[in-house]
Coordinates of C-alpha atoms in Angstrom, one line a residue:
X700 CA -7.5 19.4 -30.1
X701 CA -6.1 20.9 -26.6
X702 CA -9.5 20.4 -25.1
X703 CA -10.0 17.2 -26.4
X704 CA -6.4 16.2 -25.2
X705 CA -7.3 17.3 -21.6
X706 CA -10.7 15.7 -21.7
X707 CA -8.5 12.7 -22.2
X708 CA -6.4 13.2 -19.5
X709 CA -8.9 13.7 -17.2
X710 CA -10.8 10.8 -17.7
X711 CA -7.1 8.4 -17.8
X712 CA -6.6 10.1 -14.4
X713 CA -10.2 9.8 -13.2
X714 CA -9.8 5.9 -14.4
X715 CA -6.6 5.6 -12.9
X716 CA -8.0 6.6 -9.6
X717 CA -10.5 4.5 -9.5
X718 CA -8.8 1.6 -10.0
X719 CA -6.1 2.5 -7.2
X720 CA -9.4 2.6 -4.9
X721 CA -10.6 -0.4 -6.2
X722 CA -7.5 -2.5 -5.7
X723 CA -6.8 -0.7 -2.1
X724 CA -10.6 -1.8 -1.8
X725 CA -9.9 -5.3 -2.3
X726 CA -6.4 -5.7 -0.5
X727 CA -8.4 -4.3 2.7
X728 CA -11.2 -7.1 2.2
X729 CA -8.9 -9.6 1.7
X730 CA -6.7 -8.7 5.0
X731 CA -10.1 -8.5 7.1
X732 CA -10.8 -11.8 5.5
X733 CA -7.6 -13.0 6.7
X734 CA -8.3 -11.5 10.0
X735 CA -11.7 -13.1 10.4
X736 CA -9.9 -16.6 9.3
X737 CA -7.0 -16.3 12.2
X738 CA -10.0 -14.8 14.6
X739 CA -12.0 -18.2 13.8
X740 CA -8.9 -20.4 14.2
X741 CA -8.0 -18.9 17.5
X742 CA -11.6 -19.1 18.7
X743 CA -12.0 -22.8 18.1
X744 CA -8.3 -23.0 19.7
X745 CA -9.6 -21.6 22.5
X746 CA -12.9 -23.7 23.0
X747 CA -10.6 -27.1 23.2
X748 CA -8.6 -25.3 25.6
X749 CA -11.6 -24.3 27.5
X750 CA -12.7 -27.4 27.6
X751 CA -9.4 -28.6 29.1
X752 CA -9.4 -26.2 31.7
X753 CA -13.1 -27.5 32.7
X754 CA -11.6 -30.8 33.2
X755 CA -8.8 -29.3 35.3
X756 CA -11.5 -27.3 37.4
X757 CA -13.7 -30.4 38.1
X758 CA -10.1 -32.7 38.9
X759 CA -9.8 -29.7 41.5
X760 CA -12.8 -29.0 42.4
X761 CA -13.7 -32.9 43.3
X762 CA -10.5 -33.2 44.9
X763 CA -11.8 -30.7 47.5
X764 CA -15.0 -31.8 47.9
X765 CA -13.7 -35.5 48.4
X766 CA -11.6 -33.8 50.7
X767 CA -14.8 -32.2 52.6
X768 CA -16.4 -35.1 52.9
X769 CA -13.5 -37.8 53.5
X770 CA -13.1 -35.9 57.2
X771 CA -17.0 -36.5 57.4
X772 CA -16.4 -40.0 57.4
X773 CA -13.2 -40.2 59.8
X774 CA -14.7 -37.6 62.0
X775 CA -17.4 -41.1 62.9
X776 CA -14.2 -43.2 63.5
X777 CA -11.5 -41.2 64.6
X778 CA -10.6 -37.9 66.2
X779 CA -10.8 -35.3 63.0
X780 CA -12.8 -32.7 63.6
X781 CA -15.9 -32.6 61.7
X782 CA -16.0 -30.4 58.6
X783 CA -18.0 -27.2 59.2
X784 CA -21.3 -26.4 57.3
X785 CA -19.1 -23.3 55.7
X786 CA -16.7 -25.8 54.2
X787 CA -19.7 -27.9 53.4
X788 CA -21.0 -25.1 51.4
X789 CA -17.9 -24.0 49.8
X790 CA -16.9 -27.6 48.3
X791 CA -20.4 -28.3 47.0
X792 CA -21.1 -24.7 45.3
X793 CA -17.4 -25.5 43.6
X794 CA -18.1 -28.7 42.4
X795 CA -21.4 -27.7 41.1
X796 CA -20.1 -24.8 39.0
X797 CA -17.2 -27.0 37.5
X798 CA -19.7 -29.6 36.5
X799 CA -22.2 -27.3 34.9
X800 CA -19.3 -25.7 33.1
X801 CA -18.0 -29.1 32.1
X802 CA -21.7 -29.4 30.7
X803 CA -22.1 -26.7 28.4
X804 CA -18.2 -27.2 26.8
X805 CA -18.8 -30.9 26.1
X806 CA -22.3 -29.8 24.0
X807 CA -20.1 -27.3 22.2
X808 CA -22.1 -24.0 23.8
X809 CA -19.3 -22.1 23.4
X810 CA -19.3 -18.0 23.2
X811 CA -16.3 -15.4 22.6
X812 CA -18.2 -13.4 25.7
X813 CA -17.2 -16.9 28.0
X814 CA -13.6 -16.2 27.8
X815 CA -14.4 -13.2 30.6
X816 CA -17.4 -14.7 32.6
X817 CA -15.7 -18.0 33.2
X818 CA -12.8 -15.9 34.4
X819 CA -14.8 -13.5 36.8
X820 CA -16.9 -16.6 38.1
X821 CA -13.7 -18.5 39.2
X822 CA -12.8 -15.7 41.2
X823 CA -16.0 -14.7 42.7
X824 CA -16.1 -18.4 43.7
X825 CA -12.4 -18.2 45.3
X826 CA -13.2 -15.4 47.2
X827 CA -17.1 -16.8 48.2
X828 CA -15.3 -19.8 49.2
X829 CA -12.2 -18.8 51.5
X830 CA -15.3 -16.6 53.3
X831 CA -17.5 -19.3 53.7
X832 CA -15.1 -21.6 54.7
X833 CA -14.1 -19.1 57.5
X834 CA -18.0 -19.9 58.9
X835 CA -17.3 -21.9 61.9
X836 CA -14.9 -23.4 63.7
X837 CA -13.0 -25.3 61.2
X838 CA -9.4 -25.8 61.9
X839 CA -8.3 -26.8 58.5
X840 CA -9.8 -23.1 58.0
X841 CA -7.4 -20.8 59.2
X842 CA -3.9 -20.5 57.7
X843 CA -1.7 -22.0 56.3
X844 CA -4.0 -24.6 55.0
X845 CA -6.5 -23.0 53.1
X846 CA -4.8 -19.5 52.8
X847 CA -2.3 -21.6 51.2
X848 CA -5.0 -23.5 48.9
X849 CA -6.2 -19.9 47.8
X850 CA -2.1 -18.2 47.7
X851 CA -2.4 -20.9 44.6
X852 CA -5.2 -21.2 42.8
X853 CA -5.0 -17.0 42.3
X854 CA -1.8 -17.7 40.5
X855 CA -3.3 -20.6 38.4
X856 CA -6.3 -18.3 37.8
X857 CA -3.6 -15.6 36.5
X858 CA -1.8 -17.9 34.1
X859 CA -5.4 -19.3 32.8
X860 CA -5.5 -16.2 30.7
X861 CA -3.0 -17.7 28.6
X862 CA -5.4 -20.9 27.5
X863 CA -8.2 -18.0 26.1
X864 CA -5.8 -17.1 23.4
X865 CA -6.2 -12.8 23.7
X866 CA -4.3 -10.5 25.8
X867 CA -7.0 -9.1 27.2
X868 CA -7.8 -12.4 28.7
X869 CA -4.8 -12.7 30.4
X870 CA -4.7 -9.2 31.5
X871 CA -8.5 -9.9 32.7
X872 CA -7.3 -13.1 34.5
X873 CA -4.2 -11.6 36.3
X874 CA -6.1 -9.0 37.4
X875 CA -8.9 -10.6 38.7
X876 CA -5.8 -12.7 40.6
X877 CA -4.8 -9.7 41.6
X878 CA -8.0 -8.3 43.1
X879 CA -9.0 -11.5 44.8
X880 CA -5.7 -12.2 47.1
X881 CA -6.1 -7.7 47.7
X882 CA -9.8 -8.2 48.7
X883 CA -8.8 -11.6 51.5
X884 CA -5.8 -9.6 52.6
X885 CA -8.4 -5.8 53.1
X886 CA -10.5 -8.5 55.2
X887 CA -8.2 -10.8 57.6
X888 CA -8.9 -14.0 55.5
X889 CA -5.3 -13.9 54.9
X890 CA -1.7 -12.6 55.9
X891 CA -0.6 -9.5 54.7
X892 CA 2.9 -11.0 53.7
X893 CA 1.5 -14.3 52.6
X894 CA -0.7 -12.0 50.4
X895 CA 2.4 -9.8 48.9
X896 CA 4.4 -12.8 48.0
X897 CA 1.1 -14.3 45.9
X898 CA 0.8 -10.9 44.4
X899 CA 4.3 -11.6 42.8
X900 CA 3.7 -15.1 41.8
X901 CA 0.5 -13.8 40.1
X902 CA 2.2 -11.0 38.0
X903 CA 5.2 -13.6 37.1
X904 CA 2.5 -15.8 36.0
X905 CA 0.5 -13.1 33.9
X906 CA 3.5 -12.1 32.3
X907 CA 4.8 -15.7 31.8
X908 CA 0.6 -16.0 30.2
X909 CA 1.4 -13.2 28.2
X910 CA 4.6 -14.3 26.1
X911 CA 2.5 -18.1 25.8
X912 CA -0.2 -16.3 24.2
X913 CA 2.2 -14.0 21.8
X914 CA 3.7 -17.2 20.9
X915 CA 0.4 -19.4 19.9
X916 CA -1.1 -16.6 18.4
X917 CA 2.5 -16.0 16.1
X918 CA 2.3 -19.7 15.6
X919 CA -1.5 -19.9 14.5
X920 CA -1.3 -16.5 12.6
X921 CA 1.8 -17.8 10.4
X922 CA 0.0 -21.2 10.1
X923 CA -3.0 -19.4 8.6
X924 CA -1.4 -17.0 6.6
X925 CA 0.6 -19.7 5.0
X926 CA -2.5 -21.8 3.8
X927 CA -4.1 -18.8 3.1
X928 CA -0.9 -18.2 0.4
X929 CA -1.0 -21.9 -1.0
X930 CA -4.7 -21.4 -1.5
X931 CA -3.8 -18.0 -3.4
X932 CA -1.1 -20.0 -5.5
X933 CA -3.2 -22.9 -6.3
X934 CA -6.0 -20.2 -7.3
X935 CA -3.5 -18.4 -9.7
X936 CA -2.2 -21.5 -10.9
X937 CA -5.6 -22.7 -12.1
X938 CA -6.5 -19.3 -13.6
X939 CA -2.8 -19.8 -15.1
X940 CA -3.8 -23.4 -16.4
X941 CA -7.2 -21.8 -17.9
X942 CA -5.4 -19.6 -19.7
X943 CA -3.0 -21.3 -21.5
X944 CA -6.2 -24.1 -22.0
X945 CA -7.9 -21.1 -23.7
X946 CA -5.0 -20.0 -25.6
X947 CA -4.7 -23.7 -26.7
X948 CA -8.4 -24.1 -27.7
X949 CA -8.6 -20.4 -29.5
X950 CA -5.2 -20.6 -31.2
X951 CA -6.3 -24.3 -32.5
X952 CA -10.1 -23.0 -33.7
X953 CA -9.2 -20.0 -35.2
X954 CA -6.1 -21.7 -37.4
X955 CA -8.6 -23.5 -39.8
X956 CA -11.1 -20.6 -40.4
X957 CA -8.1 -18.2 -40.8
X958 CA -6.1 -20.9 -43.2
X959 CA -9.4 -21.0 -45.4
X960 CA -9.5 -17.5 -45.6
X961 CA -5.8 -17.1 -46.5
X962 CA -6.2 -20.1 -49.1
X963 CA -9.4 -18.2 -50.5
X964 CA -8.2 -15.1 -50.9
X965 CA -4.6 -16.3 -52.4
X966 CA -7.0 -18.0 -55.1
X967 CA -8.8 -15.1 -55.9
X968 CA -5.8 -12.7 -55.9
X969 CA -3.1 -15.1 -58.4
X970 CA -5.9 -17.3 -60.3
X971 CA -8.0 -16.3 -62.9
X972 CA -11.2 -17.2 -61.8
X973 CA -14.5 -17.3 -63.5
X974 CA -17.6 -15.4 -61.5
X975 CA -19.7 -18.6 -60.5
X976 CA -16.2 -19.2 -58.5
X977 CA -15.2 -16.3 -57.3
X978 CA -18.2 -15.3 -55.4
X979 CA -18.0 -19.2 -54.0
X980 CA -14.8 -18.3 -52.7
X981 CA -16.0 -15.3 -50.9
X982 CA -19.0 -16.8 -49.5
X983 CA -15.9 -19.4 -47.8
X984 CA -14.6 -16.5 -46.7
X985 CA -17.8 -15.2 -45.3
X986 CA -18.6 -18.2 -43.4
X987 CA -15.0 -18.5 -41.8
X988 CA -15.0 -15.2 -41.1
X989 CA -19.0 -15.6 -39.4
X990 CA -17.2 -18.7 -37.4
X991 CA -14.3 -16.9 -35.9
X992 CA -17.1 -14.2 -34.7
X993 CA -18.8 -16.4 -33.0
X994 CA -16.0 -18.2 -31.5
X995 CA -14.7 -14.5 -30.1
X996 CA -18.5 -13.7 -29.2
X997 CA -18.6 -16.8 -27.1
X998 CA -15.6 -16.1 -25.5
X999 CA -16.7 -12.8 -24.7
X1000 CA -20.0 -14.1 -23.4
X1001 CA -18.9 -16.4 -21.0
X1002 CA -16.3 -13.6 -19.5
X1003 CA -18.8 -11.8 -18.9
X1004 CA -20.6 -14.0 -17.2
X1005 CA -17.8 -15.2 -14.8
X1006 CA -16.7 -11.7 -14.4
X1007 CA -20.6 -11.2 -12.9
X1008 CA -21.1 -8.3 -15.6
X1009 CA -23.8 -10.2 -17.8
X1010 CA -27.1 -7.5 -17.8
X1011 CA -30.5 -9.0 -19.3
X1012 CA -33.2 -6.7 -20.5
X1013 CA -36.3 -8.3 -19.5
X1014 CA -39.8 -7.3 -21.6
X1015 CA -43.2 -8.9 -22.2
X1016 CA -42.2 -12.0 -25.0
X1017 CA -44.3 -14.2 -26.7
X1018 CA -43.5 -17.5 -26.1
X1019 CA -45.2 -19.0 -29.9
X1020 CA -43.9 -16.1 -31.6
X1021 CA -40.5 -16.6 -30.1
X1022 CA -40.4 -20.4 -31.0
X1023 CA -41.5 -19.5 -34.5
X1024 CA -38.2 -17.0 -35.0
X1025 CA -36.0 -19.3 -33.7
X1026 CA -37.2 -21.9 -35.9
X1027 CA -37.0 -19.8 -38.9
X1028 CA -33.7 -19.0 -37.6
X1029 CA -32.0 -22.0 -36.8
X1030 CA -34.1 -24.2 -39.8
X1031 CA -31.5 -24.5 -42.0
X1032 CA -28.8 -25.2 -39.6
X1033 CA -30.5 -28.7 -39.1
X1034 CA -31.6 -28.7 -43.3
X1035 CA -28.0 -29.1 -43.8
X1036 CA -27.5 -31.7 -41.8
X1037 CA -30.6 -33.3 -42.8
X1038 CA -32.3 -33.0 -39.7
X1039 CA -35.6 -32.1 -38.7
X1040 CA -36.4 -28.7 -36.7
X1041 CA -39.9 -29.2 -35.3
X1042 CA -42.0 -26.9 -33.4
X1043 CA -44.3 -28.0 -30.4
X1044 CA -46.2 -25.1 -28.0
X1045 CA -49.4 -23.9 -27.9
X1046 CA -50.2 -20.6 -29.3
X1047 CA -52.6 -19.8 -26.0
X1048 CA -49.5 -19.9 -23.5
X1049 CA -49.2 -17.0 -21.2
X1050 CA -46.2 -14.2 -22.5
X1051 CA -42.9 -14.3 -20.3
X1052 CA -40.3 -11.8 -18.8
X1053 CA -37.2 -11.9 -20.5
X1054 CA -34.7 -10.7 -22.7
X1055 CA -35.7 -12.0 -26.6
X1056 CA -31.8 -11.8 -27.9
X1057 CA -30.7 -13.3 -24.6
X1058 CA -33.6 -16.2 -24.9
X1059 CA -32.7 -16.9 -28.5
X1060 CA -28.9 -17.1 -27.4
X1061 CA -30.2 -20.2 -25.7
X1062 CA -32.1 -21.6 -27.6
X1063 CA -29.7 -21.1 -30.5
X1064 CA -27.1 -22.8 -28.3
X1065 CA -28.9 -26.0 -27.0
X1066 CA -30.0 -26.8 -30.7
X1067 CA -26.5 -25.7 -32.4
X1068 CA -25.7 -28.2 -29.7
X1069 CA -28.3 -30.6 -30.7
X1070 CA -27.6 -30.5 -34.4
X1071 CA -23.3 -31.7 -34.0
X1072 CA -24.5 -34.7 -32.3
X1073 CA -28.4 -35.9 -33.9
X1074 CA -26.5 -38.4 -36.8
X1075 CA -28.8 -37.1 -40.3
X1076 CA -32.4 -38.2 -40.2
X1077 CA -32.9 -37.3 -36.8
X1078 CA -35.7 -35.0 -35.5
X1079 CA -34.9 -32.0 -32.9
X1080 CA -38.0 -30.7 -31.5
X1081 CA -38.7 -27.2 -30.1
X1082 CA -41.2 -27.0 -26.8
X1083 CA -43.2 -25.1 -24.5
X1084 CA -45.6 -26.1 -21.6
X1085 CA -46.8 -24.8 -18.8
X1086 CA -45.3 -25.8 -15.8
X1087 CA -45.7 -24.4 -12.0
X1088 CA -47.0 -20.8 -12.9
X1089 CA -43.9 -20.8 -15.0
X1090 CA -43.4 -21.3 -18.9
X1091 CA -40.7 -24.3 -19.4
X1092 CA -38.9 -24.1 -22.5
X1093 CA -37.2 -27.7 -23.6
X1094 CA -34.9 -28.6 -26.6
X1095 CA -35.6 -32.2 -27.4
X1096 CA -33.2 -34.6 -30.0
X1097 CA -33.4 -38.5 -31.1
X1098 CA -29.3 -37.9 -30.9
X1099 CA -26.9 -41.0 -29.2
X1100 CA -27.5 -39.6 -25.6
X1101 CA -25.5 -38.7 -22.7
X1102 CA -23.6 -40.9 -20.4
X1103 CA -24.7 -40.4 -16.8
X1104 CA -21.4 -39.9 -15.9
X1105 CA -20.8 -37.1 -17.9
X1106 CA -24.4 -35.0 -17.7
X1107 CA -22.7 -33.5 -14.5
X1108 CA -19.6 -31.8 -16.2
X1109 CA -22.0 -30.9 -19.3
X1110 CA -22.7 -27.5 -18.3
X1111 CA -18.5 -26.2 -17.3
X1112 CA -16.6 -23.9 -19.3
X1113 CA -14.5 -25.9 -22.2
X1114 CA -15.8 -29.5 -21.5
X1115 CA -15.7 -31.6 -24.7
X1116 CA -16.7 -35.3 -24.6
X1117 CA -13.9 -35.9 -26.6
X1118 CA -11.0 -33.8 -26.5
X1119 CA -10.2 -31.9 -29.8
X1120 CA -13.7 -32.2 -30.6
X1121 CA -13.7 -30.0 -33.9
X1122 CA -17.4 -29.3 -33.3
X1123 CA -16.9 -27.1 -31.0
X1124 CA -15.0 -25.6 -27.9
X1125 CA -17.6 -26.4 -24.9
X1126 CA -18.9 -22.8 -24.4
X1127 CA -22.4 -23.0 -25.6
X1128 CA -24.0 -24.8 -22.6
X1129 CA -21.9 -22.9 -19.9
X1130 CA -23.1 -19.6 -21.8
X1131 CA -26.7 -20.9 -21.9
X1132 CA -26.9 -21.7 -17.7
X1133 CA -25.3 -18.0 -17.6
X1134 CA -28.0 -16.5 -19.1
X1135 CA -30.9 -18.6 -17.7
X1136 CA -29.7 -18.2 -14.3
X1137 CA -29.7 -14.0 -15.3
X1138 CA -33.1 -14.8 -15.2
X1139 CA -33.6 -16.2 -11.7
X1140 CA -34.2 -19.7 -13.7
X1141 CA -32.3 -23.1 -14.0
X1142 CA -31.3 -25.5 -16.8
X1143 CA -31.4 -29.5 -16.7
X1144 CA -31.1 -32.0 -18.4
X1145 CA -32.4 -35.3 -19.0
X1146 CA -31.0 -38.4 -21.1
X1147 CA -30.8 -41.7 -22.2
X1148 CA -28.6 -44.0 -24.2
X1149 CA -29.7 -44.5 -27.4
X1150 CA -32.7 -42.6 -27.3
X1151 CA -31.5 -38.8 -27.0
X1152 CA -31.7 -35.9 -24.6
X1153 CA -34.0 -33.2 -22.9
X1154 CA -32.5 -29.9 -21.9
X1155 CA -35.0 -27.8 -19.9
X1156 CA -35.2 -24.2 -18.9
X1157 CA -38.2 -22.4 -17.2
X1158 CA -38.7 -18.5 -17.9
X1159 CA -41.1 -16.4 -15.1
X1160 CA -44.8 -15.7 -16.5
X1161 CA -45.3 -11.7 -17.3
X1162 CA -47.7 -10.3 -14.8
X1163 CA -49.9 -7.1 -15.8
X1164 CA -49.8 -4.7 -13.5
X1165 CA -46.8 -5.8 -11.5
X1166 CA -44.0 -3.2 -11.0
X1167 CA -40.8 -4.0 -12.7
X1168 CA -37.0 -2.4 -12.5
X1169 CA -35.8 -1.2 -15.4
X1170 CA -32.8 -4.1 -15.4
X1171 CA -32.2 -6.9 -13.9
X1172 CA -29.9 -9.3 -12.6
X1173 CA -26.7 -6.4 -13.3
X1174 CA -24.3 -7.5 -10.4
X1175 CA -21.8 -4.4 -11.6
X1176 CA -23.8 -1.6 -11.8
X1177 CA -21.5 1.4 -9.9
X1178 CA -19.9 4.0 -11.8
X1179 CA -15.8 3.3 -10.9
X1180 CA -16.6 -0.6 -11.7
X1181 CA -18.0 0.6 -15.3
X1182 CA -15.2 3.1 -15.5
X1183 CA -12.4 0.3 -14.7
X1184 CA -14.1 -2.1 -17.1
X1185 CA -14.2 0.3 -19.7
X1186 CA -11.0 0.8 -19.4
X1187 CA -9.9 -2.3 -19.4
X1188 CA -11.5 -3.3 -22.3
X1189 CA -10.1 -0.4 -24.3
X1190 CA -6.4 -1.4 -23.4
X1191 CA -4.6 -3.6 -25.3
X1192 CA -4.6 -7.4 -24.3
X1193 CA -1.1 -8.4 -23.1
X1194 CA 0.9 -11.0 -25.1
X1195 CA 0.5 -14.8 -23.8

């Protein structure tokens, strides 16, 4: 008893373990999802801004080279010295790198790896240009003009950073800033204490970048985060919603078998009952008891399959011999209701891979199905063809047809034409496109008004000599997910 106790133990602990992991597990996916949300939000943030700041480098970049090329023109009529073919240079290598990056924003080409080479290129282009501008004679050359012109446009480059959304970029900018005014002071393109006083303005203007890009990046994150949470709320409050729905429909379907039973078993107990009558009374109970079963197996069936846990068992079949058991099978279903159960497939078609109880399931749903709505005197017709190196599978009645509008809600979880249908609770076709799916397949439907409905499943051909796993379609198969599962199903459901 010790040992069996500590066995016990051992496995509550080695359960309980596994599902700490599991739930650490998910929290960590579900922050790195969160991550990768702000991440995407900040990127596209950061594209428009781009894209801005293209627009701002073109405004500047033409307004030098109209500047350029204005004095070209007065140098004809007045006494402005003529630009020199440095300045020349300079204006028209600008202008043509703020148009081709105007370009490739405006067709949405747009890279995290950008936010540093646009960068870089601006000031590799500063620095080219105050040096090629210092080619000639050019008046307009020497400080303060364009040493001026540069003292700023390092300090704009600094604060850029800000508009790229990381602090990396704005560290990349400012010191790229940094760099260029060091690298025209080391040469003589510009004053030593002109230089020092930009180098000021630039680290004001990184750090003012800086405290920008805290703030948008605090804004955006909180922004996220918050629909993140109201899509988490409306999430639980639909899974909330389904379960009271579920509670409603199960506590409503399993009053009237249970009431029957009480009812039977209350007659059999306190009245005197002749044989002939008391096993009639048990047979009710039978059959209510048979009803609530497959009203919890259905449940159970399509939890599984939302839960991703259904496992088929795929084998060689034969398709006739499988139409002939569920005929047999579900035959006096349709007897009852006066309907006739037909069977239509040729006894040469190839065998198929699947899973015979899984199969059956189906077809034992779409003609259950079939049979609550073909009025009596109707024909339901079982079928098998063919059909693009696979064997479809149909379930045919002369019933009242579906309305278009409601062929695509057929196949979800609960959906009753009607609601308190008593025929049923909606599970049987979301169960049956469950299982076909398993099997790599699909399920349609065809109707018409009047004249009945077609529902259609295909089932893969078995090949001899081809190489099979053992299962198929499992999408839990680890040891801690069993574990948990196990678990969970042992414990005790919690009270609604």
């Amino acid at each position: 008893m010790q040992s069996n106790n500590m066995l016990d133990s051992r496995q509550a602990l080695a359960a309980e373990i596994a599902e700490s992991v599991q739930l650490q597990l998910r929290a960590k996916q579900s922050a790195q999802n969160l991550s990768a949300a702000i991440e995407k939000n900040l990127l596209e943030e950061a594209r428009r801004a781009e894209l801005k700041l293209a627009y701002l480098r073109v405004g500047a970049a033409g307004a030098f080279a109209v500047f350029v090329f204005a004095r070209v023109l007065l140098s004809r009529v007045t006494s402005v010295p003529v630009p020199t073919m440095g300045s020349l240079a300079a204006a028209l290598g600008w202008m043509t790198f703020a148009a081709g990056v105007l370009v490739i924003l405006r067709r949405d080409w747009y890279k995290p790896w950008l936010r540093r080479a646009f960068p870089i290129a601006d000031a590799v282009l500063l620095v080219a240009g105050l040096g090629i501008s210092r080619i000639g004679a050019d008046p307009f050359a020497g400080p303060p003009g364009l040493a001026t012109t540069f003292a700023v446009l390092c300090v704009v480059l600094a604060f850029t950073g800000a508009f790229r959304l990381t602090r990396s970029a704005v560290e990349l900018t400012t010191g790229l800033a940094a760099g260029a005014l060091l690298v025209a002071a080391a040469l003589g393109w510009l004053p030593v204490v002109a230089a020092g006083g930009s180098l000021v303005a630039v680290v004001l203007a990184g750090v003012l970048a800086l405290a920008v890009t805290d703030m948008v990046r605090r804004v955006v994150m909180n922004e996220v985060g918050r629909v993140t949470l109201d899509g988490m709320y409306d999430e639980a409050q639909k899974i909330i919603d389904a379960r009271e729905e579920i509670l409603r429909i199960v506590a409503h379907d399993l009053r009237n078998p249970l009431n029957t039973i009480s009812m039977a078993t209350t007659m059999l107990i306190e009245d005197p009952v002749p044989e002939a009558s008391r096993v009639s009374s048990l047979r009710i109970i039978q059959r209510s008891g048979e009803r609530m079963n497959r009203l919890i197996q259905d449940l159970l069936s399509v939890t599984t399959i939302e839960a991703g846990r259904l496992s088929i068992a795929p084998q060689k079949m034969s398709v006739p011999e499988l139409l002939r058991e569920a005929s047999e099978t579900l035959g006096p279903i349709a007897k009852e209701k006066s309907i006739t159960l037909t069977v239509n497939g040729a006894d040469d078609l190839p065998a198929v891979r699947a899973d015979h109880a899984r199969v059956l399931q189906v077809i034992g749903n779409l003609v259950g199905n079939a049979v609550k709505f073909t009025p009596s005197g109707g024909t339901i017709t079982l079928s098998a063809i063919r059909a693009d190196g696979r064997v479809q599978c149909s379930v045919a009645d002369t019933g009242p047809g579906i309305p278009p509008a409601q062929i695509p809600r057929l196949f979800g979880k609960f959906w009753q034409a009607k609601r308190g249908d008593g025929r049923g609770v909606g599970l049987g076709l979301a169960i049956a496109r469950g299982i076909v799916e398993a099997h790599g397949g699909t399920i349609e439907v065809q109707s018409e008004i009047g004249k009945g409905s077609v529902f259609t499943f295909m089932l893969p051909v078995w090949r001899e000599g081809a190489v099979y796993r053992d299962t198929m379609q499992t999408q839990q198969t680890q040891t801690m997910q069993h574990t948990i599962s196990s678990r969970r199903d042992e414990a005790p459901a919690p009270s609604p």
